[in-house]
Short mmCIF file of C-alpha atoms and ligand atoms in Angstrom, two decimals:
data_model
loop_
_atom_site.label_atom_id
_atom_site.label_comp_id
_atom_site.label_asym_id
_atom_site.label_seq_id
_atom_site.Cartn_x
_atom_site.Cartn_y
_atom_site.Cartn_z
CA UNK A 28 -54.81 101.80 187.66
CA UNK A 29 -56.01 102.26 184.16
CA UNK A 30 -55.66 98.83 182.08
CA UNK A 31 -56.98 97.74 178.57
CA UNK A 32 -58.73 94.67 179.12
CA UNK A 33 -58.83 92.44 182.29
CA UNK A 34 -60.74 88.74 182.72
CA UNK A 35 -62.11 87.89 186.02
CA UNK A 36 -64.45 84.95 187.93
CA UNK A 37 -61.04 82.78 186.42
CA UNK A 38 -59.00 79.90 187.89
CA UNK A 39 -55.69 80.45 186.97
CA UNK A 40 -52.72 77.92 185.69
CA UNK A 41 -50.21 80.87 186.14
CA UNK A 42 -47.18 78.05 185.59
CA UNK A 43 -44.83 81.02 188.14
CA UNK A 44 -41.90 78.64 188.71
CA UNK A 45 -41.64 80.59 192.26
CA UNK A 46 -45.39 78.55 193.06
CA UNK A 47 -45.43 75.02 193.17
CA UNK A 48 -47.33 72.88 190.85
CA UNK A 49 -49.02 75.05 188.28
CA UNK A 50 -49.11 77.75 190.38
CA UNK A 51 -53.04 77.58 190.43
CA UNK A 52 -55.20 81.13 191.67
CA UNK A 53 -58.68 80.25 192.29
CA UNK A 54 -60.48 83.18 192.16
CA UNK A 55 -58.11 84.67 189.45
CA UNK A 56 -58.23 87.79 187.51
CA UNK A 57 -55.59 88.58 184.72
CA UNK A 58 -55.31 92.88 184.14
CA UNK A 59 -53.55 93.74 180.12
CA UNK A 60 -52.20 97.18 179.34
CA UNK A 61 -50.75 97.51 175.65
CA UNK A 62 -50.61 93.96 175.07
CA UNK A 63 -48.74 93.26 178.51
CA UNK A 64 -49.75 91.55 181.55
CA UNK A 65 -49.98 94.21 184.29
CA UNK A 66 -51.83 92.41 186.85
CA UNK A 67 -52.38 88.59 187.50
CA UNK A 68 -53.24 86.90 190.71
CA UNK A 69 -56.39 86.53 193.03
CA UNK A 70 -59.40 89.16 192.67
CA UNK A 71 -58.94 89.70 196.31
CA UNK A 72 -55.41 91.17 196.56
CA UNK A 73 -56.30 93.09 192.92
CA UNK A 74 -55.52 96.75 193.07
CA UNK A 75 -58.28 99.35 191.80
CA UNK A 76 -58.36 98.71 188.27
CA UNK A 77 -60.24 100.65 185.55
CA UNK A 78 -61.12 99.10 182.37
CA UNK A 79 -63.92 99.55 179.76
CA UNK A 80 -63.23 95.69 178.61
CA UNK A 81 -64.34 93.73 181.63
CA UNK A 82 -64.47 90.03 180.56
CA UNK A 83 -66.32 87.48 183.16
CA UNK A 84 -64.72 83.68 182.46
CA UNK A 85 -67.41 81.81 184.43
CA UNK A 86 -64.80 79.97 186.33
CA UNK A 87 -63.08 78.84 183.41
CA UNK A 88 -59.48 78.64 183.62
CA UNK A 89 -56.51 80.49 181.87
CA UNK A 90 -53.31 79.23 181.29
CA UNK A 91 -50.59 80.66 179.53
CA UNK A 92 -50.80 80.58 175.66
CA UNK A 93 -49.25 77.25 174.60
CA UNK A 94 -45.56 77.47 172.60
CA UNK A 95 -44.53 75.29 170.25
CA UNK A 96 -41.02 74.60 170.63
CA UNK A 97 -39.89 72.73 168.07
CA UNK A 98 -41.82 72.58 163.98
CA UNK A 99 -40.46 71.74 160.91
CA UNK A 100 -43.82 73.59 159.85
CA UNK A 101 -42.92 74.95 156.33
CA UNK A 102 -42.31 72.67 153.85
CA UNK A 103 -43.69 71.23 150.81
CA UNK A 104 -45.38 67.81 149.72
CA UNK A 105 -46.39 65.37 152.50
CA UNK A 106 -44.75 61.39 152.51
CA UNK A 107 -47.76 59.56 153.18
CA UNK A 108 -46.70 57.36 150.14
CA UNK A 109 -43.34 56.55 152.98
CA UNK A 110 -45.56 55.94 155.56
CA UNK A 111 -47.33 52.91 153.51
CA UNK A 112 -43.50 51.69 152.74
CA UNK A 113 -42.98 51.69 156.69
CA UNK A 114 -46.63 49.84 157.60
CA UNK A 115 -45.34 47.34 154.87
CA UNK A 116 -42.09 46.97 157.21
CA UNK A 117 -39.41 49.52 156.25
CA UNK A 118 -37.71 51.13 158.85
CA UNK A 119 -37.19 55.10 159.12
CA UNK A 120 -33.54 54.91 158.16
CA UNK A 121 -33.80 52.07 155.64
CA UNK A 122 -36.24 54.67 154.28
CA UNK A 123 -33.71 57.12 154.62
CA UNK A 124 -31.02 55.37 152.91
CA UNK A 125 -33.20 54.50 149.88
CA UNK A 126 -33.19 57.87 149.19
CA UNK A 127 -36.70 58.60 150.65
CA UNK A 128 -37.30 61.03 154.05
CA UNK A 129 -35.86 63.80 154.61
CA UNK A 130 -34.52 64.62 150.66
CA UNK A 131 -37.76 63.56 149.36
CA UNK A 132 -39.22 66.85 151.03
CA UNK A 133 -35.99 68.72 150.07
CA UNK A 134 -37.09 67.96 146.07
CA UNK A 135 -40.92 69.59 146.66
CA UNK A 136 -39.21 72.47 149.42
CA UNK A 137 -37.09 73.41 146.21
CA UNK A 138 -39.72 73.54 143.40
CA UNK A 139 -42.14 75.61 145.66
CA UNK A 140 -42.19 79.18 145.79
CA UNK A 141 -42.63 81.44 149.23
CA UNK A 142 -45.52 82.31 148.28
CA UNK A 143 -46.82 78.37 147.95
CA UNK A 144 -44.73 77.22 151.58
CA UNK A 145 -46.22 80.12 153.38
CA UNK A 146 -50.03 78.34 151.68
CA UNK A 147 -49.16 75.03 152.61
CA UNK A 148 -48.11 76.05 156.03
CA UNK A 149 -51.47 78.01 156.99
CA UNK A 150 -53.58 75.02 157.26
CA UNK A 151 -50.85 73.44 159.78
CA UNK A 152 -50.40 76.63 162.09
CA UNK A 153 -54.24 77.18 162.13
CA UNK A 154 -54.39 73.83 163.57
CA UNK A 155 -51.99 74.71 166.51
CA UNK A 156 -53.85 77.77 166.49
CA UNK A 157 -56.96 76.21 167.16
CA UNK A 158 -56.02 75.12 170.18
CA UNK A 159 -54.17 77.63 171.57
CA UNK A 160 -50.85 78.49 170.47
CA UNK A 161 -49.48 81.50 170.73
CA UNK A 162 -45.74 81.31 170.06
CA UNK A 163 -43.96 78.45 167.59
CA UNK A 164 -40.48 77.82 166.43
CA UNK A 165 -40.04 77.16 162.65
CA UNK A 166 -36.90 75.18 161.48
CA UNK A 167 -35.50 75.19 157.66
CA UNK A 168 -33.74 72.04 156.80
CA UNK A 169 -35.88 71.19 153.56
CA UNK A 170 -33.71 73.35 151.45
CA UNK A 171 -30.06 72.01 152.05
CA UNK A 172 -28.68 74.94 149.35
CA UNK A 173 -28.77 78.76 150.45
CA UNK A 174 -31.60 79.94 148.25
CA UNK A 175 -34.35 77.19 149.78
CA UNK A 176 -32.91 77.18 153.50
CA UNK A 177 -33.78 81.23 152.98
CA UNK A 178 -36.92 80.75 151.39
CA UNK A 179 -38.17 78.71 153.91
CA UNK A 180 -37.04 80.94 156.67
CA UNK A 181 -38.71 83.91 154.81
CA UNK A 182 -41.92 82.13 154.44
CA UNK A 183 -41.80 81.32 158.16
CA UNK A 184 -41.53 84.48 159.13
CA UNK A 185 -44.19 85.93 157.09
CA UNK A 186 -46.38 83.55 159.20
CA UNK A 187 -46.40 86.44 161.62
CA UNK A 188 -47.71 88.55 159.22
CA UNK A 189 -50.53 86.51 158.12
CA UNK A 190 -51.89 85.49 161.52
CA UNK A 191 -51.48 86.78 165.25
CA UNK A 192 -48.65 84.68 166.76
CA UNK A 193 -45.18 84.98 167.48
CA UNK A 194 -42.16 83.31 165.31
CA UNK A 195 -38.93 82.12 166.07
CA UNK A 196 -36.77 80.49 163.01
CA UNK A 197 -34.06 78.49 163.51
CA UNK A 198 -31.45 77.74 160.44
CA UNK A 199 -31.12 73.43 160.17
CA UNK A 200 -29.21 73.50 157.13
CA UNK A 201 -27.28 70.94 159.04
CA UNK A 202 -30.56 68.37 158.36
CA UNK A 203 -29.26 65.64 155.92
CA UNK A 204 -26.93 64.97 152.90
CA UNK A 205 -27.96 66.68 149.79
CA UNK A 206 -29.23 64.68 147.00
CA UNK A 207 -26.26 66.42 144.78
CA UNK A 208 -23.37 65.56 147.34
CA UNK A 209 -22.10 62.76 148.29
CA UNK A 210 -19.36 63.83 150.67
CA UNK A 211 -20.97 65.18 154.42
CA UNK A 212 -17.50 66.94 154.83
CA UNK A 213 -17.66 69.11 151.76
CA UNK A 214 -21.27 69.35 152.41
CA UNK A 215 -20.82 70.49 156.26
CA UNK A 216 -18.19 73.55 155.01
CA UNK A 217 -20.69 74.90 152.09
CA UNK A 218 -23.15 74.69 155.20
CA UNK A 219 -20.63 76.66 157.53
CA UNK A 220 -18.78 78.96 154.97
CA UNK A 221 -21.63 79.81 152.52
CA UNK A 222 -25.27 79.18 153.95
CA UNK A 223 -24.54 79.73 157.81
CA UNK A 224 -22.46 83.52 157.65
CA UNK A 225 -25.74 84.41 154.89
CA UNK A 226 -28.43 83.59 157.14
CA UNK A 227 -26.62 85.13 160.19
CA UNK A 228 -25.84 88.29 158.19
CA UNK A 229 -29.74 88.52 157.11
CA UNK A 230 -30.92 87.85 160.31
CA UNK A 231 -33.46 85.14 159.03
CA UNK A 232 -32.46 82.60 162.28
CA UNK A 233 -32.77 83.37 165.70
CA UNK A 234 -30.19 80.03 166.59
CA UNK A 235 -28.83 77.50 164.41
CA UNK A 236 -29.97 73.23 164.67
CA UNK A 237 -28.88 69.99 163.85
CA UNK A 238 -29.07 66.75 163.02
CA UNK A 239 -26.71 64.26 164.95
CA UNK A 240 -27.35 60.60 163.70
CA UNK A 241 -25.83 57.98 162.13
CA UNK A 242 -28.03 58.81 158.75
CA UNK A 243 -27.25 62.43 159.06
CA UNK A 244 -24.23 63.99 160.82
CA UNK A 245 -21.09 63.02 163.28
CA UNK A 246 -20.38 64.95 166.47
CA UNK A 247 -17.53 66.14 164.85
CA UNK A 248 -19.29 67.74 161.71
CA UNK A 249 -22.40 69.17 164.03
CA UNK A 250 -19.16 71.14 165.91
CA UNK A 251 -18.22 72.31 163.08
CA UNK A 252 -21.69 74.09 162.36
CA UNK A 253 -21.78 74.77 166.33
CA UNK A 254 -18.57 77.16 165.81
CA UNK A 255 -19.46 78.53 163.30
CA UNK A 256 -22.85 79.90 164.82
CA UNK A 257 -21.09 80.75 167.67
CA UNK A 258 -18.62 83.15 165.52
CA UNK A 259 -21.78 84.62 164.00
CA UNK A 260 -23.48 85.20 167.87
CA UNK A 261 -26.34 82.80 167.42
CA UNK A 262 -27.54 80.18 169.97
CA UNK A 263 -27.57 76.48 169.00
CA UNK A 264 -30.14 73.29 169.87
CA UNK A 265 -29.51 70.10 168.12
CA UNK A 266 -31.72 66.82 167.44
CA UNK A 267 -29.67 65.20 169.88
CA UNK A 268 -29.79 60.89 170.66
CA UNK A 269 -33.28 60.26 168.54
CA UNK A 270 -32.06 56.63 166.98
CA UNK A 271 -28.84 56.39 168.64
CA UNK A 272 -26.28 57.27 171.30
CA UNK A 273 -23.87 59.03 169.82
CA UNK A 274 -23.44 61.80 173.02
CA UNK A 275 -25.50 64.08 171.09
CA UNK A 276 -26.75 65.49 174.25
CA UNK A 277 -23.50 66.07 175.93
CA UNK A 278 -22.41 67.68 173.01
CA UNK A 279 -24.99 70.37 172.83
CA UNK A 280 -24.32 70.81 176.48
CA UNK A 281 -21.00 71.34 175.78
CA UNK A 282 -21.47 74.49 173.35
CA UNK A 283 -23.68 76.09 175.64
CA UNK A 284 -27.28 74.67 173.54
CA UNK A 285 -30.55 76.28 174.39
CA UNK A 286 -31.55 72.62 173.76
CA UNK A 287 -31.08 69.00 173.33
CA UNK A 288 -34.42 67.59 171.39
CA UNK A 289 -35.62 63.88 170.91
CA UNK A 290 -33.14 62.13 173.33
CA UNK A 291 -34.09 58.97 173.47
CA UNK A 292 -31.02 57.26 173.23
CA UNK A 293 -29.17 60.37 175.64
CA UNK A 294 -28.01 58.10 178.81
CA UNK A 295 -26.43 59.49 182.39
CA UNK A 296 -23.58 60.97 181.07
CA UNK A 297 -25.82 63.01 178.76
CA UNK A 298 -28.69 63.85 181.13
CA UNK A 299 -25.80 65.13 184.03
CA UNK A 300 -23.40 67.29 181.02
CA UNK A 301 -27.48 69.06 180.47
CA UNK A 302 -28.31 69.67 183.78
CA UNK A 303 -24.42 71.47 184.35
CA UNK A 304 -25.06 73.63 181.44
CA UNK A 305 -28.58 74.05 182.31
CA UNK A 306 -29.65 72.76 178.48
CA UNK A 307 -33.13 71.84 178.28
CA UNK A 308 -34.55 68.76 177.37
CA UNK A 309 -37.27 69.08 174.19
CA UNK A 310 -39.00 65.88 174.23
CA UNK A 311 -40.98 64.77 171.03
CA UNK A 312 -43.20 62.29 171.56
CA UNK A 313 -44.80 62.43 168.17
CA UNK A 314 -41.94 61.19 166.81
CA UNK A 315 -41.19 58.31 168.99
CA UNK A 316 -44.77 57.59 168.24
CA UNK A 317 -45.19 57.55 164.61
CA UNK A 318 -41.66 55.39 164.02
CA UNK A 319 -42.71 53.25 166.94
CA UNK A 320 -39.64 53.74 168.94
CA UNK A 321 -39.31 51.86 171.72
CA UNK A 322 -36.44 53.41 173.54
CA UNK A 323 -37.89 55.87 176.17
CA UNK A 324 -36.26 59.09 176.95
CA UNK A 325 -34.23 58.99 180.25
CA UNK A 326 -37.31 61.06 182.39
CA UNK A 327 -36.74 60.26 185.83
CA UNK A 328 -32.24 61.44 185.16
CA UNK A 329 -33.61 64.42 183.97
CA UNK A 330 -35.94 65.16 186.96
CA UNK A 331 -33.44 63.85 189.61
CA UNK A 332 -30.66 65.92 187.82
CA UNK A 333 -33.28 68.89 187.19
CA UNK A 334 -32.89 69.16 183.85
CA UNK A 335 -35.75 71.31 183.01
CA UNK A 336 -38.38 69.29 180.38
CA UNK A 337 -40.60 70.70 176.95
CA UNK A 338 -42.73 69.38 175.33
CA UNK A 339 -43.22 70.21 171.07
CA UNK A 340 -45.24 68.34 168.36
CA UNK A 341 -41.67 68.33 166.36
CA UNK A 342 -44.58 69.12 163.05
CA UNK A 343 -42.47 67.32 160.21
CA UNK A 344 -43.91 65.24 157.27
CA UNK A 345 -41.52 62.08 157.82
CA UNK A 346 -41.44 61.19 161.45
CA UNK A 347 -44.35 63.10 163.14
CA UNK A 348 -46.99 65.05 160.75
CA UNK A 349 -48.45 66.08 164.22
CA UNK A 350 -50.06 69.28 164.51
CA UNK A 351 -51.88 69.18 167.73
CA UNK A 352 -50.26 70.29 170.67
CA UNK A 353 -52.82 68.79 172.51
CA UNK A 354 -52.03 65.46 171.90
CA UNK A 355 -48.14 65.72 172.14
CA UNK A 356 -48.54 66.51 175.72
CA UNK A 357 -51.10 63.38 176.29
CA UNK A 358 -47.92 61.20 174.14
CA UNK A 359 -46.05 62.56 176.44
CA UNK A 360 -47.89 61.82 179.46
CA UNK A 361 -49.34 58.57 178.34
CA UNK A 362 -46.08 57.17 176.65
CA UNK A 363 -43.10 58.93 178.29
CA UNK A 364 -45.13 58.95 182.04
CA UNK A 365 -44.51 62.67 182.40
CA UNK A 366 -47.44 64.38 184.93
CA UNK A 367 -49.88 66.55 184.27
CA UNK A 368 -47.54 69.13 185.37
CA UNK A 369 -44.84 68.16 183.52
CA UNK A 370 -46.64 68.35 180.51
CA UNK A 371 -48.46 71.58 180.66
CA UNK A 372 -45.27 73.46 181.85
CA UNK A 373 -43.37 71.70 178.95
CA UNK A 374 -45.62 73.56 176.35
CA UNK A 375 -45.63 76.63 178.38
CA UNK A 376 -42.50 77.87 180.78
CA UNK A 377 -40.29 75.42 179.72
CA UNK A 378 -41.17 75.95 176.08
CA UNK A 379 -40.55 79.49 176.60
CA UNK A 380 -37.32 78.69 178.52
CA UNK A 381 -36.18 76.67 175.46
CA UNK A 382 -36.32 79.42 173.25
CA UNK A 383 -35.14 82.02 175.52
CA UNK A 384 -37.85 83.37 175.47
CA UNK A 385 -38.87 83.10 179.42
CA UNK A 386 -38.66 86.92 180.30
CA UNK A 387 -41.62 87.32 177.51
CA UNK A 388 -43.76 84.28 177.13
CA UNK A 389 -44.64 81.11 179.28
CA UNK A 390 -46.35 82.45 182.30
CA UNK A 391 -48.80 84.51 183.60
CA UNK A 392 -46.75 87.49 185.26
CA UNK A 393 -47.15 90.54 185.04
CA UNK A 394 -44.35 92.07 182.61
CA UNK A 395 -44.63 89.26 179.97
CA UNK A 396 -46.76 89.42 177.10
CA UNK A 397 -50.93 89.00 177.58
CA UNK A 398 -51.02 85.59 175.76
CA UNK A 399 -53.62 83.50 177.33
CA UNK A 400 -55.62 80.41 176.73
CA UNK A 401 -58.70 79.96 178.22
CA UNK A 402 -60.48 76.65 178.42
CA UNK A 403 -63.61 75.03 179.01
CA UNK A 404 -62.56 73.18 181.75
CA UNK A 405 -63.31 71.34 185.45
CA UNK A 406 -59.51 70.74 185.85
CA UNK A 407 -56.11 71.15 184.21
CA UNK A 408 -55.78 67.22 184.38
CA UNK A 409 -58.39 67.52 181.36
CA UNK A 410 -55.80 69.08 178.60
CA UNK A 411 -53.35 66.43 178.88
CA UNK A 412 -56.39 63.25 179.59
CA UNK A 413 -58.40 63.64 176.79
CA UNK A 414 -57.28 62.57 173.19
CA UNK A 415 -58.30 64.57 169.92
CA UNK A 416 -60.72 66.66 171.73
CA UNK A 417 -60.12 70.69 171.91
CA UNK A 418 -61.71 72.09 175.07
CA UNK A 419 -60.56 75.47 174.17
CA UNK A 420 -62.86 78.54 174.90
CA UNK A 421 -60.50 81.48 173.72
CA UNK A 422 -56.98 82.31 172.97
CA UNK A 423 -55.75 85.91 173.54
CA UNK A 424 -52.32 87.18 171.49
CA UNK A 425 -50.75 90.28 173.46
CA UNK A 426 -54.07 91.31 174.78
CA UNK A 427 -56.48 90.72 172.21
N1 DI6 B 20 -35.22 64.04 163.07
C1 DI6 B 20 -36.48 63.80 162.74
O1 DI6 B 20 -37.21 62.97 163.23
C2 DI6 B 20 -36.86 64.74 161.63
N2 DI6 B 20 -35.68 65.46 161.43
C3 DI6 B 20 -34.76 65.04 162.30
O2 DI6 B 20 -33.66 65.55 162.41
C4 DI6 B 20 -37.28 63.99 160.40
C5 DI6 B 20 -37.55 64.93 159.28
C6 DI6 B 20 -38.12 64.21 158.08
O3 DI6 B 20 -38.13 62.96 158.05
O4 DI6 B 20 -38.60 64.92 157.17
FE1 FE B 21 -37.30 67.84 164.58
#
């Protein structure tokens, strides 16, 4: 068979969900044709392959590239000056209410051209980059009027222009009051009769986001959006239970989500309404981190109820201006107790699986796309142990 490229003298991570554990291959060897995987599996049971681009990985090991399932990547101006209110002992939604978070990113989203988020949103992909990313989601929500909610979503795709790695955008106009309105009703049916049908029609959002919470919007209002994404054909995920119960979780389940993200307040009831509709659980560890939550996540429901777990860096400037992918999944091991397993197949398959994306991305199969990571490493245990330290040897995006 005539291939591309192929790497061999690999131990492979494939992450099959028909192999248990990470579906390891010791003596692994991963064949590409046109930026697909052809061929991946143990040398020994390879069939004749020709290549001029033989690679030798030393016994390295590959793993699917890493996704990113859920960034608030582009925006403008950073809150550090917040985060000094917050060590001096305000809370994230006293912040909130005094008119800081989210809106005081809205103000700098507004004034800054697409041409300045796409700038100030390099720095933070190259990060993820770094260390092996090779597909990310990319949320608006910074804009809260039409104009800004597209610009954002324009800049985020033009990511994909500017370096090698796949973009999916999701519309969160649904992210917090405006500073302009007062009235979350009014604001809720400019976001469903106005901004929502525009994006839709443009195509700028692959699925639609929100914000359930006490300091941003009811159950009632985040249906509202929900049916009116539905009407327009796109999928839905919602920042579900993050500072409070209010069946956030259940409700996403309920319109079908892709997702229910944060859920640390989601109880029983929640975790069993996922697993029925087969909505994933996005955790963000990041966040809980860096507003020192102390609610955990239910973990064990979901894995008794097999409700399948991510794991994303949730890259926002108020409650986790995280961009290492690395150390979300050792937050999420070390402070949520998920395994190593758990929290290399939540940046991989299950990331993939959040975004729909599982016939393309998240494993090493042949069919799917030839992203790989491949690390300098003794075991897999090593990418979720270590702390601020990037054992990454190369990342290949759809072959190359
Ligand atoms: N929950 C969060 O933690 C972020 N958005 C959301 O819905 C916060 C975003 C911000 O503070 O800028
Ligand atoms: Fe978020």
């Amino acid at each position: 068979m005539q291939v591309n490229r192929l790497w061999h003298n690999a131990r492979l991570a494939t992450l099959r969900a028909d192999r248990p554990g990470l579906g390891v291959v010791e003596d692994g060897l991963i064949a590409e044709r046109e930026g697909r995987i052809v061929y991946a599996g143990s040398a020994a049971d390879a069939p004749a392959l020709e290549t001029s681009e033989r690679t030798n990985c030393e016994g390295r090991w590959i793993t699917p590239g890493l996704i990113d399932c859920h960034t608030h990547l582009v925006f403008a101006g950073d809150r550090a000056h917040e985060f000094e209110l917050r060590l001096a002992g305000a809370t994230y939604e006293e912040v909130a209410r005094a008119g800081g978070g989210i809106v005081s990113t809205v103000k700098a989203t507004r004034a800054a051209s697409e041409d300045e988020l796409v700038a100030s949103a390099l720095p933070r992909l190259d990060a993820l980059i770094a260390e092996g990313v090779t597909a990310i989601e990319i949320k608006s929500g910074y804009g809260l009027e039409l104009p800004t909610e597209q610009r954002q979503l324009r800049a985020a795709k033009r990511l994909e222009k500017e370096r090698r790695i796949d973009v999916r955008t999701t519309f969160l106009g649904a992210h917090a009051l405006p500073p302009e309105t007062r009235d979350k009703d009014m604001y809720i049916d400019l976001v469903c009769r106005e901004m929502l049908p525009e994006v839709a029609r443009s195509g700028l959002a692959d699925s639609v986001d929100a914000f359930c919470e006490n300091i941003a919007f009811s159950p009632e209002q985040v249906s509202r959006v929900f049916e009116e994404a539905r009407r327009h054909g796109l999928k839905v995920k919602l920042h579900a239970d993050q500072l409070s119960n209010l069946g956030g979780a259940a409700l996403a389940a309920r319109f079908g989500a892709l997702s229910a993200d944060h859920l640390e307040y989601t109880d029983e009831k929640g975790a069993e309404t996922m697993a029925e509709a087969g909505t994933l659980a996005v955790l963000l560890p990041g966040a809980y981190y860096f507003i020192r939550e102390t609610k955990l996540p239910p973990v064990d429901a979901f894995r008794r109820l097999k409700v399948p777990i991510a794991v994303a860096t949730d890259c926002n400037p108020g409650t986790s201006p995280l961009t290492s992918i690395l150390t979300a999944m050792n937050m999420a091991a070390t402070l949520f107790r998920l395994t190593v397993e758990e929290s290399i197949a939540g940046v991989t398959r299950e990331a993939a699986r959040a975004l729909g994306r599982l016939d393309d991305i998240g494993t090493l199969e042949p069919g799917k796309f030839c992203d790989l990571a491949i690390w300098d490493i003794e075991r897999p245990a090593e990418l979720v142990y270590r702390i601020g330290f990037n054992p990454l040897h190369a990342r290949i995006w759809r072959g190359v």
